[in-house]
Short mmCIF file of C-alpha atoms in Angstrom, two decimals:
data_model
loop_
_atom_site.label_atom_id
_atom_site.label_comp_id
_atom_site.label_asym_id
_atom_site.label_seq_id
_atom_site.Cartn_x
_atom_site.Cartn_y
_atom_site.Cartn_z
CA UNK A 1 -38.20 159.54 61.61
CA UNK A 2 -35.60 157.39 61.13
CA UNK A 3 -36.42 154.21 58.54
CA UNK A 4 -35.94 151.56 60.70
CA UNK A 5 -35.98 151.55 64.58
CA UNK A 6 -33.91 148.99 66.91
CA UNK A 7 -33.77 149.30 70.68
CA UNK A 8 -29.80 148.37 70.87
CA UNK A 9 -30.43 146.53 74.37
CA UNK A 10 -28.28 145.46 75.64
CA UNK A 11 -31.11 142.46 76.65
CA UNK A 12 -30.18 139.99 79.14
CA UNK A 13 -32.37 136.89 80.28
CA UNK A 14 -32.03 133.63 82.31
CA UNK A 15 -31.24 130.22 80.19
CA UNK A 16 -34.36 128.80 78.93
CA UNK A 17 -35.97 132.14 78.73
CA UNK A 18 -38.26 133.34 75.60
CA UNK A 19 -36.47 136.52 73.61
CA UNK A 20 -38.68 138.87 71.50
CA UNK A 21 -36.38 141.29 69.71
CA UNK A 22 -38.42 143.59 67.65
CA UNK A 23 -38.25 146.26 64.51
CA UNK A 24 -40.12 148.76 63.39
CA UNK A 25 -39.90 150.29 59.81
CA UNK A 26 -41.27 153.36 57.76
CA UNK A 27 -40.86 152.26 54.33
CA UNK A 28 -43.79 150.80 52.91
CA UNK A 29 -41.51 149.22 49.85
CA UNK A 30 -39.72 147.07 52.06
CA UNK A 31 -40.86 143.54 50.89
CA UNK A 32 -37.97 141.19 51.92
CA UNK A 33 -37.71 141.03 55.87
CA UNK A 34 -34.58 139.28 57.32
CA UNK A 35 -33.16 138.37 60.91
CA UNK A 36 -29.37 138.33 61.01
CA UNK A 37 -27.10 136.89 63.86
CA UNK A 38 -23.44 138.26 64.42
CA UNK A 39 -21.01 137.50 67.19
CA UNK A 40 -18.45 139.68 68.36
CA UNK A 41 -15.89 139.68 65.69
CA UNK A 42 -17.47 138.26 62.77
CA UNK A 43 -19.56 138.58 60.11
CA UNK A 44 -23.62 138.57 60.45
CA UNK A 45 -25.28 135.06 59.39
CA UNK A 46 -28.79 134.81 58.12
CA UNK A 47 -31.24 133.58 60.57
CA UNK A 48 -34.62 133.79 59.14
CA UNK A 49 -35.82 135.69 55.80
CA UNK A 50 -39.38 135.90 54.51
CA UNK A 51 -41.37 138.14 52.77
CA UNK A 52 -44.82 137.72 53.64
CA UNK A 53 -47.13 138.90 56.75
CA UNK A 54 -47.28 135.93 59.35
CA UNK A 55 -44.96 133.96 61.00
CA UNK A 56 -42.54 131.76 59.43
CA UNK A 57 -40.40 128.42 62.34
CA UNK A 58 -36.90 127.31 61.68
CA UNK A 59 -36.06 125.61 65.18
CA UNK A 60 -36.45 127.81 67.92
CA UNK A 61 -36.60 131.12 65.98
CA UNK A 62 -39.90 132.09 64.98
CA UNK A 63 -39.66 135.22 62.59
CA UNK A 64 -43.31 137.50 62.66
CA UNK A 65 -44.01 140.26 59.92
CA UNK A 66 -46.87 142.58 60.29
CA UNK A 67 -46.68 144.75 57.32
CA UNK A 68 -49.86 146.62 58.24
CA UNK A 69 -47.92 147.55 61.56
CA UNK A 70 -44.42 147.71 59.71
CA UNK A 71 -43.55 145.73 62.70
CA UNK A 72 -41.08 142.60 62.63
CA UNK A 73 -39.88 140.31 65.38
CA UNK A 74 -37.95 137.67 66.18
CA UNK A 75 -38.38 135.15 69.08
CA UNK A 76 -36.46 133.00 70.43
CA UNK A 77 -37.66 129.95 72.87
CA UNK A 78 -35.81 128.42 75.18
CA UNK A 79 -32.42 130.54 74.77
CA UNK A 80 -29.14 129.74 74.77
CA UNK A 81 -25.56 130.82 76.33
CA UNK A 82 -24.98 130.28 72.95
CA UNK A 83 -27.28 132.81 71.64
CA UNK A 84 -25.51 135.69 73.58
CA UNK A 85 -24.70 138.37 70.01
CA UNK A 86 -26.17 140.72 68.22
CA UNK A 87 -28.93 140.83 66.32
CA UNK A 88 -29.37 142.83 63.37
CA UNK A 89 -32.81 142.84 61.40
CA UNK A 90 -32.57 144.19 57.33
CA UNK A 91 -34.81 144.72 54.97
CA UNK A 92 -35.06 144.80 50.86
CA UNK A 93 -37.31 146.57 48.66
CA UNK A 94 -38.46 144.50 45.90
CA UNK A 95 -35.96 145.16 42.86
CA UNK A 96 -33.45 147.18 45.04
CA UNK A 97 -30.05 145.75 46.16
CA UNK A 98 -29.07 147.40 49.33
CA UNK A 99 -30.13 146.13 52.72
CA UNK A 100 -31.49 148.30 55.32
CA UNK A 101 -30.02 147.54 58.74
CA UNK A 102 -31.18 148.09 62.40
CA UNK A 103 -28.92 149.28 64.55
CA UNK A 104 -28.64 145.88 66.22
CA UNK A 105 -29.68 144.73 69.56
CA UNK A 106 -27.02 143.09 72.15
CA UNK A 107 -28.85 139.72 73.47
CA UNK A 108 -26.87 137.67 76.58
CA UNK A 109 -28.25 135.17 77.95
CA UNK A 110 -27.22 134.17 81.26
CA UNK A 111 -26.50 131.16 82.82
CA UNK B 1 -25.50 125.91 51.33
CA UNK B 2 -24.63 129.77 50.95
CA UNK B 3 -20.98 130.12 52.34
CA UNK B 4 -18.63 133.18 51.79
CA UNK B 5 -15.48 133.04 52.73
CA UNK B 6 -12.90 136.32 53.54
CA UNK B 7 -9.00 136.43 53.50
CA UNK B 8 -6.54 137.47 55.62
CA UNK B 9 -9.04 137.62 58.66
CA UNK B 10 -6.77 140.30 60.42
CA UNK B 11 -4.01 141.97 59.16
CA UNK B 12 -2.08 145.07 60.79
CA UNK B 13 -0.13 147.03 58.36
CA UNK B 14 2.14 149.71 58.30
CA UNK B 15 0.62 153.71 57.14
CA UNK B 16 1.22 153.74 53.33
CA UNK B 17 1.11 150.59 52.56
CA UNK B 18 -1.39 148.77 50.29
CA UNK B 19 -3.65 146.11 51.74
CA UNK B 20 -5.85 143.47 49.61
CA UNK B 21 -8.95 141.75 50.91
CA UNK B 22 -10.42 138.89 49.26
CA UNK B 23 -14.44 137.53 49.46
CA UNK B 24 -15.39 134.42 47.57
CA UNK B 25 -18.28 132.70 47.59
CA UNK B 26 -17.63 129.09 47.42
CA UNK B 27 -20.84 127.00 46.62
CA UNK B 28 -22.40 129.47 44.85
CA UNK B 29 -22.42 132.50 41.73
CA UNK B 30 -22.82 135.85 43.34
CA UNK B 31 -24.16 138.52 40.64
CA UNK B 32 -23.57 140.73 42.91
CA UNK B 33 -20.98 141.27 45.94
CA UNK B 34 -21.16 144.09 48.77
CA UNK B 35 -17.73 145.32 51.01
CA UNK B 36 -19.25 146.88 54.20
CA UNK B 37 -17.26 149.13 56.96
CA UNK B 38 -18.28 148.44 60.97
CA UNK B 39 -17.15 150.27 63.83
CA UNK B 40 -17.18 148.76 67.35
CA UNK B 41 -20.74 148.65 68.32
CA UNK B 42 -21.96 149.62 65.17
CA UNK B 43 -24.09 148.76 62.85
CA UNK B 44 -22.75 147.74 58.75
CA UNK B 45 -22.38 150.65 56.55
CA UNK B 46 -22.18 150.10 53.13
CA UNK B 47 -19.29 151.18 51.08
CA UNK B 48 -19.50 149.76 47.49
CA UNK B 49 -21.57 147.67 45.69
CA UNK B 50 -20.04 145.82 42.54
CA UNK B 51 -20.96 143.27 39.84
CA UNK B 52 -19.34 140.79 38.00
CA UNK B 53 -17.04 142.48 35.19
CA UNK B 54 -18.75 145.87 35.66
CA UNK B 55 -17.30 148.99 37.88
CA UNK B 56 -18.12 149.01 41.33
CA UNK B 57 -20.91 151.69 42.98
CA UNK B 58 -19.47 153.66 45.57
CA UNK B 59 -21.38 155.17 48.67
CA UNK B 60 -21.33 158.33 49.08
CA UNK B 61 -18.26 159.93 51.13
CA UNK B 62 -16.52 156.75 49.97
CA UNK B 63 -13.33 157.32 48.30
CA UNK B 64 -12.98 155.29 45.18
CA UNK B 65 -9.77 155.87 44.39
CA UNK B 66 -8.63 154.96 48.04
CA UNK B 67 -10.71 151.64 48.31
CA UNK B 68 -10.37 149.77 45.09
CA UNK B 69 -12.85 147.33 44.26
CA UNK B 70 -12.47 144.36 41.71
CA UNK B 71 -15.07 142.18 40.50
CA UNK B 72 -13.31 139.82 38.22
CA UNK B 73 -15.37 136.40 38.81
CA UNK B 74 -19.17 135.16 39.65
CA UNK B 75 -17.44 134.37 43.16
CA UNK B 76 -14.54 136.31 43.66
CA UNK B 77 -14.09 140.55 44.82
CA UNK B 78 -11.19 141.61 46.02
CA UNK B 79 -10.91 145.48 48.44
CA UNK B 80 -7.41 147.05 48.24
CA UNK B 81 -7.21 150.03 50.64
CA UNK B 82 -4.45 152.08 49.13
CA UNK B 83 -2.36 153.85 51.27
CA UNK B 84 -3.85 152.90 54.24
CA UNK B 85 -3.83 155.10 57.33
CA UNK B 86 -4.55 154.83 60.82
CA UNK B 87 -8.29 155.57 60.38
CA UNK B 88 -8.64 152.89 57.98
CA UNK B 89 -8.33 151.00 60.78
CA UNK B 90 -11.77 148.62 60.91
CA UNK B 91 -14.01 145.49 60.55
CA UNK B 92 -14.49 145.07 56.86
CA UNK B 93 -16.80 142.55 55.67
CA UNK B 94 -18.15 141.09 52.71
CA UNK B 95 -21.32 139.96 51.37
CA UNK B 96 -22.88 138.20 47.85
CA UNK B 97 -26.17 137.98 46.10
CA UNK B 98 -27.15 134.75 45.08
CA UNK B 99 -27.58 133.94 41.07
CA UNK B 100 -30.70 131.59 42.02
CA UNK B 101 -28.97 128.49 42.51
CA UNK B 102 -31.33 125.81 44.17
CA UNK B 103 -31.39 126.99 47.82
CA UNK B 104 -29.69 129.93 47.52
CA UNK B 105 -32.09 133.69 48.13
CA UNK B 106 -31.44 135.72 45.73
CA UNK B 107 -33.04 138.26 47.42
CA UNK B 108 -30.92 138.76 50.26
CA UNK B 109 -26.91 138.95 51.31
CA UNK B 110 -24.99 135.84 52.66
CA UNK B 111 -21.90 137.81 54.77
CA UNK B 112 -17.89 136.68 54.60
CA UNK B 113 -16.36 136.33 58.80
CA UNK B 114 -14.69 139.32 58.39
CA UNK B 115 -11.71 141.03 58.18
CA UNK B 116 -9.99 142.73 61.00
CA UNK B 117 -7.38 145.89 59.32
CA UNK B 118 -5.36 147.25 61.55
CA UNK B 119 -3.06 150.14 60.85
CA UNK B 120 -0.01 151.00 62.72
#
C-alpha cells in the first residue's frame, strides 16, 4: 500500500462549479496536513496547512482532515479558470523534515 | 510573507559544463532548505536536504559529488550540477523551512518558481 494515495485526474468542471480533491494516507505519524497549488512550470505554493481534525476556510478553499479516516480534502467553491493546475497534497510527521507528496491531481476548469 | 526566490529560471547548457542554481529566501531565515527534481507530470522528488553551515543530506541514488549543495547563509543554497549531461535535463526547485518568524510555519516548506535546466 502505497503511503499516500492521489487520483491524478485529470478533473475538469464548469466555472462556478464546487471541486473536492481528496487524499488518503497510511501513516498514522503524519500530523501536519498541507494543500499545495502548482501551475505548469513553476514551483508549488502553499494553499492551506493545518494540523488538526476538522475543517479549517481561507477564501474559497476549505481544507478537511479526518485523521480517524486518514482522509484529507480540499474544496474549492465557486472555481475559477484561474484555478486550472495541479494540486499536490503533503504531509509532515511531527519532528521529521521531509514532506510526503501525492502524486498530484490535474484540475481545469472550464469556461 | 514567506517568499523564495530561484535564479536563472531556465538555463540550457552545453554537456560538461557546470551549472549553479541559487534559492533565497527573502523575508525570512530558513534553518533548513530542500532542492527537489520533477519530471513532466510528476510529482517532487527529493534530492538533498541541507542546513545552514552543515553538509547537505543526500537521497538515496543521488549523486553527491555530481549535485553540489551549499548552505552558506540562513537564506541562501546554492545546486551546482557538475558536468551536466543530457539527463540532467529537468525542473529543479527549491524549498525553505521557516526559523519561526511571526507568520512564517515552521512546520512546512515555502517552494522557489523553479528552475528550468536544459542540456544540449
Amino acid at each position: 500500500q502505497k503511503e499516500v494515495e492521489q487520483d491524478p485526474g485529470p478533473l475538469s468542471v464548469p466555472e462556478g462549479a464546487i471541486v473536492s480533491l481528496n487524499c488518503t494516507y497510511s501513516n498514522s505519524a503524519f500530523q501536519y496536513f498541507m494543500w499545495y497549488r502548482q501551475y505548469s512550470r513553476k514551483g508549488p505554493e502553499l494553499l492551506m496547512y493545518t494540523y488538526s481534525s476538522g475543517n479549517k476556510e481561507d477564501g474559497r478553499f476549505t481544507a478537511q482532515v479526518d485523521k480517524s479516516s486518514k482522509y484529507i480534502s480540499l474544496f474549492i467553491r465557486d472555481s475559477q479558470p484561474s484555478d486550472s493546475a495541479t494540486y499536490l497534497c503533503a504531509f509532515l510527521t511531527g519532528g521529521g523534515n521531509k514532506l510526503t507528496f501525492g502524486t498530484g491531481t490535474q484540475l481545469k476548469v472550464e469556461l | 510573507g514567506a517568499v523564495v526566490s530561484q535564479h536563472p529560471s531556465r538555463v540550457i547548457c552545453k554537456s560538461g559544463t557546470s551549472v549553479k542554481i541559487e534559492c533565497r529566501s527573502l523575508d525570512f531565515q530558513a534553518t533548513t532548505m530542500f532542492w527537489y527534481r520533477q519530471f513532466p507530470k510528476k510529482s517532487l522528488m527529493l534530492m538533498a536536504t541541507s542546513n545552514e553551515g552543515s553538509k547537505a543530506t543526500y537521497e538515496q541514488g543521488v549523486e553527491k559529488d555530481k549535485f553540489l549543495i551549499n548552505h552558506a547563509s540562513l537564506t541562501l543554497s546554492t545546486l551546482t550540477v557538475t558536468s551536466a549531461h543530457p539527463e540532467d535535463s529537468s525542473f529543479y526547485i527549491c524549498s525553505a523551512r521557516g526559523q519561526g518568524t511571526s507568520g512564517i510555519s515552521t512546520d512546512t516548506q515555502y517552494f522557489g518558481p523553479g528552475t528550468r535546466l536544459t542540456v544540449l
